[in-house]
Coordinates of C-alpha atoms in Angstrom, one line a residue:
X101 CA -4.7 -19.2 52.5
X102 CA -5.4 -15.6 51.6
X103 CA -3.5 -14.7 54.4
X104 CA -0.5 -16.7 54.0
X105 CA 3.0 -14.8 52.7
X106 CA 3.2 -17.1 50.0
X107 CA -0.3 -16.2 48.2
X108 CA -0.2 -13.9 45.4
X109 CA -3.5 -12.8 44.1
X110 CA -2.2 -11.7 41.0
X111 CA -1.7 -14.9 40.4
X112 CA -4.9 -16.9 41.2
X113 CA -6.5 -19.6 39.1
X114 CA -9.8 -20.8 38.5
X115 CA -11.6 -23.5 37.0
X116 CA -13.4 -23.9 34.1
X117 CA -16.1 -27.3 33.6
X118 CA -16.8 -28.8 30.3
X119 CA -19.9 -30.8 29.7
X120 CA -17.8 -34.4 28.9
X121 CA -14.0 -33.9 30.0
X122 CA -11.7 -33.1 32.5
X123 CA -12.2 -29.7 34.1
X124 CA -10.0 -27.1 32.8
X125 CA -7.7 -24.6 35.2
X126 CA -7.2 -21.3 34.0
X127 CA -4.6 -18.9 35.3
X128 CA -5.5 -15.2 35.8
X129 CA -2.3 -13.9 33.9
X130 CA -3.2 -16.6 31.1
X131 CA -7.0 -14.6 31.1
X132 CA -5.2 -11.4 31.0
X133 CA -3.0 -12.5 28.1
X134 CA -5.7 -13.5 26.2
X135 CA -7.8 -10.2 27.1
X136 CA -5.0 -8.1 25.8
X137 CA -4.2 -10.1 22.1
X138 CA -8.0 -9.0 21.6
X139 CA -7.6 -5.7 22.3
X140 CA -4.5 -5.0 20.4
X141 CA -5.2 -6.7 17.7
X142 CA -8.6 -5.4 17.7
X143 CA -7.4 -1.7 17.7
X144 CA -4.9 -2.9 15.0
X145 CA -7.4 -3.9 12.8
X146 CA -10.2 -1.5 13.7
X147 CA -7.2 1.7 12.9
X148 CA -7.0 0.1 9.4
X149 CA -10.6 0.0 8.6
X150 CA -11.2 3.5 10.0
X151 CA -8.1 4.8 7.7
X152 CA -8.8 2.7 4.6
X153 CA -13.1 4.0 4.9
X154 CA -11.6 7.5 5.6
X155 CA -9.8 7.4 2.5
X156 CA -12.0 6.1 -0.2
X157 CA -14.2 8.6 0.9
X158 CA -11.6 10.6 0.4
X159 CA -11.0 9.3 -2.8
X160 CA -13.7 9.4 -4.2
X161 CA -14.6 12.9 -3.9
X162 CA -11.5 14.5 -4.8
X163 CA -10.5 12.7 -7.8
X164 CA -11.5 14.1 -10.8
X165 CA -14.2 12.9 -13.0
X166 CA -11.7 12.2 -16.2
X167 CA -9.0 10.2 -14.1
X168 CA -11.9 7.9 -12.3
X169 CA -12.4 6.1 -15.6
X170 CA -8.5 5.0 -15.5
X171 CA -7.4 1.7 -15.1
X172 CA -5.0 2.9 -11.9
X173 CA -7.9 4.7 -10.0
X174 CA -10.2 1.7 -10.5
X175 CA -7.6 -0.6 -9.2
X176 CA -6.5 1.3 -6.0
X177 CA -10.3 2.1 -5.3
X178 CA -11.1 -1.6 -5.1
X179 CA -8.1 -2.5 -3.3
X180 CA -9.7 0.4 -0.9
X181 CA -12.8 -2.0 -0.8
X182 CA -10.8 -4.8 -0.5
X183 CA -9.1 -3.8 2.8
X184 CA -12.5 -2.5 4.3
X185 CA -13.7 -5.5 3.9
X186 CA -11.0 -7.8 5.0
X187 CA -10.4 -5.5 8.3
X188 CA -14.0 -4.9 9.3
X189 CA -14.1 -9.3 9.3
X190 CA -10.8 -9.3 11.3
X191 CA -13.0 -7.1 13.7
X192 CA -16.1 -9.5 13.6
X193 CA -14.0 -12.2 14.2
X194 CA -12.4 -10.7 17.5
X195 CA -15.6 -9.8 18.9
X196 CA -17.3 -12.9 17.6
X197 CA -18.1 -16.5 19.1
X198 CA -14.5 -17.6 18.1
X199 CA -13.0 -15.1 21.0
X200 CA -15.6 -16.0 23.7
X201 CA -13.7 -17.0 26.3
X202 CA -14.8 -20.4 27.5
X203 CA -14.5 -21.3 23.2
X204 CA -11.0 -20.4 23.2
X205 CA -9.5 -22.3 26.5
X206 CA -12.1 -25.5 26.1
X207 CA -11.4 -24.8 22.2
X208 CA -14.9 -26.5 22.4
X209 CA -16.8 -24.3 19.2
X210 CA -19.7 -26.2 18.6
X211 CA -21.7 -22.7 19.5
X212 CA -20.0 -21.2 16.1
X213 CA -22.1 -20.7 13.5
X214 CA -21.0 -21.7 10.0
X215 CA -21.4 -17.9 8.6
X216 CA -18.6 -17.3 11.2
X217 CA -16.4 -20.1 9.5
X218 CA -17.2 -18.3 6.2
X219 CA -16.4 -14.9 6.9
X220 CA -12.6 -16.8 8.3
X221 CA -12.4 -18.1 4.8
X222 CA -13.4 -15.2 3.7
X223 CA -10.6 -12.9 5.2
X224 CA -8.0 -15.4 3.7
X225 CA -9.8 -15.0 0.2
X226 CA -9.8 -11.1 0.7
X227 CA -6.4 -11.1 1.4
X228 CA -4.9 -12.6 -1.6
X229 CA -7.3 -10.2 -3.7
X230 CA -5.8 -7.5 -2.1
X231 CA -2.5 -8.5 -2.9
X232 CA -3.2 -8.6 -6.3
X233 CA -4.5 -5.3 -6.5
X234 CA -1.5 -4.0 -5.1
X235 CA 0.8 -5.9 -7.2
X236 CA -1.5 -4.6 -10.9
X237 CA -1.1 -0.9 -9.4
X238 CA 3.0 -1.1 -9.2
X239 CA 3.0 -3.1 -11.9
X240 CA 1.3 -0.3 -13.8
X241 CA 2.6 2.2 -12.2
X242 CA 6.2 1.6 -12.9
X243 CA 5.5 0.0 -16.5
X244 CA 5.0 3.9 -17.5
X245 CA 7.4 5.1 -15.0
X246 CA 10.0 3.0 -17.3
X247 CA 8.6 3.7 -20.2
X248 CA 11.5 6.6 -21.2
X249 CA 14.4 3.7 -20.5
X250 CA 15.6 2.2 -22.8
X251 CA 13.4 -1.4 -24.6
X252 CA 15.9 -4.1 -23.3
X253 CA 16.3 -2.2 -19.6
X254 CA 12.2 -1.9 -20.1
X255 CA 11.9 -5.6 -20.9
X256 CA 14.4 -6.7 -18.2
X257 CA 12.7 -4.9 -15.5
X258 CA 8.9 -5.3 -16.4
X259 CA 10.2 -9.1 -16.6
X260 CA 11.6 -9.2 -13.0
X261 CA 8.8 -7.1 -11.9
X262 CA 6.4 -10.2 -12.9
X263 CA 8.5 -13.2 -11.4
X264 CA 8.8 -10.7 -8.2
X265 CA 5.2 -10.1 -7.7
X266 CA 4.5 -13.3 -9.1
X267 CA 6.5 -15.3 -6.0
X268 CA 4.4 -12.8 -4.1
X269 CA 1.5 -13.7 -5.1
X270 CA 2.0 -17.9 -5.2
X271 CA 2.8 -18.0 -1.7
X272 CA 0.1 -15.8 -0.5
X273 CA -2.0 -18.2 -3.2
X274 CA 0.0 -21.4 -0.7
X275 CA -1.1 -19.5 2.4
X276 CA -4.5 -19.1 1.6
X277 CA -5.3 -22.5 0.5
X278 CA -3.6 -24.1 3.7
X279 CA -5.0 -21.3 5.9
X280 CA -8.4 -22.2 4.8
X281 CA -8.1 -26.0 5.6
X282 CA -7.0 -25.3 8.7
X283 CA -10.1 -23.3 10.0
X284 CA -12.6 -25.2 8.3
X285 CA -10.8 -27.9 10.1
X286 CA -10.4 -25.9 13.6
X287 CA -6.5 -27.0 13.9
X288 CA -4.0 -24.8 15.1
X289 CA -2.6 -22.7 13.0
X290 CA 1.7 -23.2 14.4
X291 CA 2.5 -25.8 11.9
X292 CA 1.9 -22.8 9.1
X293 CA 4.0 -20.8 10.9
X294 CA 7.2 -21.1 8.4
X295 CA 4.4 -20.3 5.5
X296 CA 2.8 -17.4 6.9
X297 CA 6.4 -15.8 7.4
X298 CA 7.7 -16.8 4.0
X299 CA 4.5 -15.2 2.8
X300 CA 5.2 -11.8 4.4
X301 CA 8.9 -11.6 3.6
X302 CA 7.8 -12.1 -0.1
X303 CA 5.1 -9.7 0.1
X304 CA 7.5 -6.9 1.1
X305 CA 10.6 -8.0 -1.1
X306 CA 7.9 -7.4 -3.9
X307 CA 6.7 -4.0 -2.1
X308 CA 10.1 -2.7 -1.8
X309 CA 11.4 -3.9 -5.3
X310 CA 8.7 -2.2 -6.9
X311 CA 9.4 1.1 -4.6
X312 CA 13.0 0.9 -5.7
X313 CA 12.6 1.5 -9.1
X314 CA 10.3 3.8 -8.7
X315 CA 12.1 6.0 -6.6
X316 CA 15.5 5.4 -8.6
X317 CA 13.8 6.2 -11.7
X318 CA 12.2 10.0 -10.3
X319 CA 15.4 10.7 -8.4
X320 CA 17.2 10.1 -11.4
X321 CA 14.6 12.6 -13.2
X322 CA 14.7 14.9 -10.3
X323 CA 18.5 15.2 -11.2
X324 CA 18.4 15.9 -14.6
X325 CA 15.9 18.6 -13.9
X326 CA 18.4 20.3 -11.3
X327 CA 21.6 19.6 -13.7
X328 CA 19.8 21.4 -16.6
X329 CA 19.0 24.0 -14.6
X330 CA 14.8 23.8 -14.6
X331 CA 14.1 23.5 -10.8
X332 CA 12.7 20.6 -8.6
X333 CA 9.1 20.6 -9.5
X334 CA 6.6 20.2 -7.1
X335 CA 4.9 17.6 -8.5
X336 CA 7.4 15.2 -9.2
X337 CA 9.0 16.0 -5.7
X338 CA 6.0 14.6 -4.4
X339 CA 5.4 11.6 -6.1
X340 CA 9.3 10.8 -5.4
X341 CA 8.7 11.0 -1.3
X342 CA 5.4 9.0 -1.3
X343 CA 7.4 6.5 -3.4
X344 CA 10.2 6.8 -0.5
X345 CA 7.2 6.6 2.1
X346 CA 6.0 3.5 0.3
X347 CA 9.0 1.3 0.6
X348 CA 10.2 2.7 4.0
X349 CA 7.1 2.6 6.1
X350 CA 5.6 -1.0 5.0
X351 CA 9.1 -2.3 5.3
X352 CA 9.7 -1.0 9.0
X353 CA 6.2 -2.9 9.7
X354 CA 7.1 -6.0 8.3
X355 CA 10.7 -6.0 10.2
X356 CA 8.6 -5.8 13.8
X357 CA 6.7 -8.4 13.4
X358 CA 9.6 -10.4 14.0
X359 CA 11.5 -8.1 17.1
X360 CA 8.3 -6.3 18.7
X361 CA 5.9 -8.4 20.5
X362 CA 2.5 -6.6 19.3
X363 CA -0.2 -9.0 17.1
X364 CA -0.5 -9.0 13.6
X365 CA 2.0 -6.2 12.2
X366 CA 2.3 -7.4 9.3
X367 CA -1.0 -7.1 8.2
X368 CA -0.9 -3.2 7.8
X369 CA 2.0 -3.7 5.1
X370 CA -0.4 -4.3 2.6
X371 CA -3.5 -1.5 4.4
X372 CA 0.0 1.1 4.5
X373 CA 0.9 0.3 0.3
X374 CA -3.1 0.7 -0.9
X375 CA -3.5 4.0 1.1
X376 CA -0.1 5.4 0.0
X377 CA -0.5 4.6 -3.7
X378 CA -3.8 7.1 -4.3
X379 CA -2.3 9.5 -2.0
X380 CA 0.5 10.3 -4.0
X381 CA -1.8 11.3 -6.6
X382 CA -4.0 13.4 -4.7
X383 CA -1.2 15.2 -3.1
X384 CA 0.4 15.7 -6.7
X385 CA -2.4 16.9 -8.0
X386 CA -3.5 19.8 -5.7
X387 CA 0.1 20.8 -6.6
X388 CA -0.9 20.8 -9.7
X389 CA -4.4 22.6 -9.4
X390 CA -2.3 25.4 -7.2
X391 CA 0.8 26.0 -9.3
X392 CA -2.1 26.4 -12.2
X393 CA -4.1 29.2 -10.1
X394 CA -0.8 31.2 -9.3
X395 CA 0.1 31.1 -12.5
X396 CA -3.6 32.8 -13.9
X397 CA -2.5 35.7 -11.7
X398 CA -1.2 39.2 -13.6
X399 CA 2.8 38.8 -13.3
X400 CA 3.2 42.0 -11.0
X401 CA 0.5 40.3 -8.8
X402 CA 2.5 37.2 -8.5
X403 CA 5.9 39.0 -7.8
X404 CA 3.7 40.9 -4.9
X405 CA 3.0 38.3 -3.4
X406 CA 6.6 36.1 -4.0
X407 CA 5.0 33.1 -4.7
X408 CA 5.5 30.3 -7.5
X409 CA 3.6 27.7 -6.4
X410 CA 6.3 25.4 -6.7
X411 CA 6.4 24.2 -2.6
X412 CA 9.7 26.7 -1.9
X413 CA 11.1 26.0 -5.3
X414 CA 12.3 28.1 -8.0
X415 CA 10.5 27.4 -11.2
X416 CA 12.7 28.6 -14.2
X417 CA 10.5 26.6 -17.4
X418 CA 6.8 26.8 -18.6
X419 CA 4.3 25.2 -16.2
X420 CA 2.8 23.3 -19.3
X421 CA 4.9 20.2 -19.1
X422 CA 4.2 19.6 -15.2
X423 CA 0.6 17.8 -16.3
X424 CA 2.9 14.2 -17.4
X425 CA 4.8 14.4 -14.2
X426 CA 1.8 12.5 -12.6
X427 CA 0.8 10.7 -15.2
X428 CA 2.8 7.7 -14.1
X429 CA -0.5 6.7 -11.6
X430 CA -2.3 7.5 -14.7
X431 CA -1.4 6.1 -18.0
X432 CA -4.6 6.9 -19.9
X433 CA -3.4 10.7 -19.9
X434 CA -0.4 10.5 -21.4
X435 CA -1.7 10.8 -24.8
X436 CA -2.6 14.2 -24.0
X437 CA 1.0 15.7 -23.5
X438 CA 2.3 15.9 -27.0
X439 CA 1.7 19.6 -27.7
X440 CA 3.2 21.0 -24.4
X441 CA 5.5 18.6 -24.8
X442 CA 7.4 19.5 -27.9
X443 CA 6.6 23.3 -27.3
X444 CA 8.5 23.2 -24.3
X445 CA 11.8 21.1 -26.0
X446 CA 12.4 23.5 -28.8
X447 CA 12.4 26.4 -26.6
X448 CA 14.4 24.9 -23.9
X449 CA 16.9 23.5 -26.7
X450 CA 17.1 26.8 -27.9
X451 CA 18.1 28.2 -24.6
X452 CA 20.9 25.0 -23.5
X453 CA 22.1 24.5 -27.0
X454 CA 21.2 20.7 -27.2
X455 CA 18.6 18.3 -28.2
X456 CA 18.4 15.0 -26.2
X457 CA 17.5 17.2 -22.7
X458 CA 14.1 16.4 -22.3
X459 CA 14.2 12.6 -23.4
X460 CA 11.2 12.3 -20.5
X461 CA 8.6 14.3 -22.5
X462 CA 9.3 13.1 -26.1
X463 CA 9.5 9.4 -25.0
X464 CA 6.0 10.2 -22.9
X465 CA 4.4 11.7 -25.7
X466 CA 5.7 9.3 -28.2
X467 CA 4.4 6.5 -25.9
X468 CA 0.7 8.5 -26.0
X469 CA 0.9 8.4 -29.8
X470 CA 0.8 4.8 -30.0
X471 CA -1.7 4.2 -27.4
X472 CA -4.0 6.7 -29.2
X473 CA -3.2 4.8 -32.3

């Protein structure tokens, strides 16, 4: 038979036996299928948990010791958790009694253990925790991005912000109910097929709706900045590309699940939004710490050496006011703005001839009044 033009050895089958049924014939590209879902997904999952440790540590030791007590940082550091968690189980589970190979084509599991149906439910659980963390962070986030518009276009967005991430969060709620019942049940999972997609198609509606205003809202600030004549800060620059990084890049993931045919793409949608949130604030605040050094320096020193910390940009006002551009990943330090604030309107209104320029700083510090109240 070997011999014979008609044999293909790529193409060979072999048997498997089971200890009360019919035997069981396995093809070897049907092996090799099932050989490479475990190692893509496994890499999938196993990048995730390396990046998500990577940065918390990260994290961690960069933040400074006054933000870590804000209600932001505490949210995106256990969302951090969260997804090290829920990726190092994905892992476990791959390289677990569920993947052995003689469980998944006799789907016989009786050697599973029921810690390993835990940590399933578990993942599921994690999930929908993680979602939620995201969801509190934008919600937060873009509460005090909005907080200069004015109270009915506040109301009207914070209110479709909720029924947005809201949805989100019911059908991940569905999903993770059914899911459950399902693998305590050890059925296949095909008939939640329609639930799972629904589920990410909400989750990044919600992702890039949040995004959207964020962006709009900073570009629209970036603007006003130019027209007047005070620069693009650094700063705010770079809080408006990680918010451009944040809708684009989750998005692209969640539109290849459905054209590329690689496992589980969606699930770095939600590992991409809880590692880009924090970074943003890092990155803006080295910016920050920099543009604060240069700016120590004796003037002739500074014009020696041509730089104004500002990332290639001019910077024609005071360096006082750049503290609030951050402060939407922070609202706890807004309170602190007032007096750079209102220093830096008077003079500038001196210099334009008008007095409703700088709307962002006397709505910010007017907003850190009442919370100090």
């Amino acid at each position: 038979m070997a011999n014979s033009p008609a044999f293909d050895p790529f193409n060979q089958s072999f048997t498997l036996l089971t200890p009360d049924g019919p035997p069981i014939n396995i093809t070897i590209p049907e092996l090799d299928e099932f050989i490479l879902y475990s190692v893509q997904i496994s890499i999938n999952y196993a990048a995730q948990l390396g990046a998500s440790l990577l940065f918390l540590v990260v994290l961690l030791l960069l933040t400074k010791p006054e933000k870590k007590k804000s209600p932001v940082f505490i949210i995106n550091s256990v969302a951090l958790v969260l997804n090290v968690l829920r990726t190092l189980l994905q892992c476990l589970y791959f390289t677990g009694p569920f993947s052995e190979t003689y469980a998944y084509f006799s789907l016989d599991y009786s050697k599973v253990s029921t810690s390993d149906y835990a940590n399933q439910v578990a993942i599921t659980v994690l999930t929908l925790l993680l979602l939620i963390c995201a969801e509190l962070s934008l919600l937060l986030q873009v509460h005090v991005v909005c907080i200069t518009l004015r109270q009915i276009f506040q109301r009207l967005i914070f209110a479709l912000s909720i029924i947005i991430a809201g949805l989100a969060v019911s059908f991940r709620l569905t999903f993770c109910i059914e899911n459950a019942k399902y693998i305590l049940a050890l059925k296949s999972l095909f008939p939640l097929e329609w639930l799972a997609s629904a589920t990410n198609i909400a989750t990044s509606i919600s992702i890039c709706w949040f995004c959207a205003v964020f962006v709009i809202k900073l570009g629209f600030a970036l603007n006003q900045r130019k027209r007047l004549g005070m620069g693009t800060v650094g700063p705010l620059r770079i809080v408006f590309i990680m918010g451009c990084q944040t809708l684009i890049i989750p998005a692209i993931f969640s539109i290849i699940e459905y054209f590329v045919p690689l496992p589980s793409m969606d699930s770095n949608v939600l590992s991409l939004v809880v590692i880009f949130l924090p970074l943003s604030s890092l990155w803006a605040s080295a910016s920050i710490d920099n543009r604060k050094r240069l700016s120590a320096q004796p003037k002739s020193q500074g014009r020696l050496l041509g730089s104004d910390g500002s990332d290639g940009f001019a910077v024609t006002g005071p360096l006082v006011d750049e503290k609030f551009l951050i402060e939407p990943l922070s609202p706890s330090t807004t309170a602190t703005t007032r007096t750079s604030h209102s220093s830096l309107v008077h003079s500038t209104n001196a210099k334009h001839g008008r007095v409703d320029f700088d709307l962002e700083a006397q709505k910010l510090a007017e907003f850190g009044d009442q919370r100090r109240k």
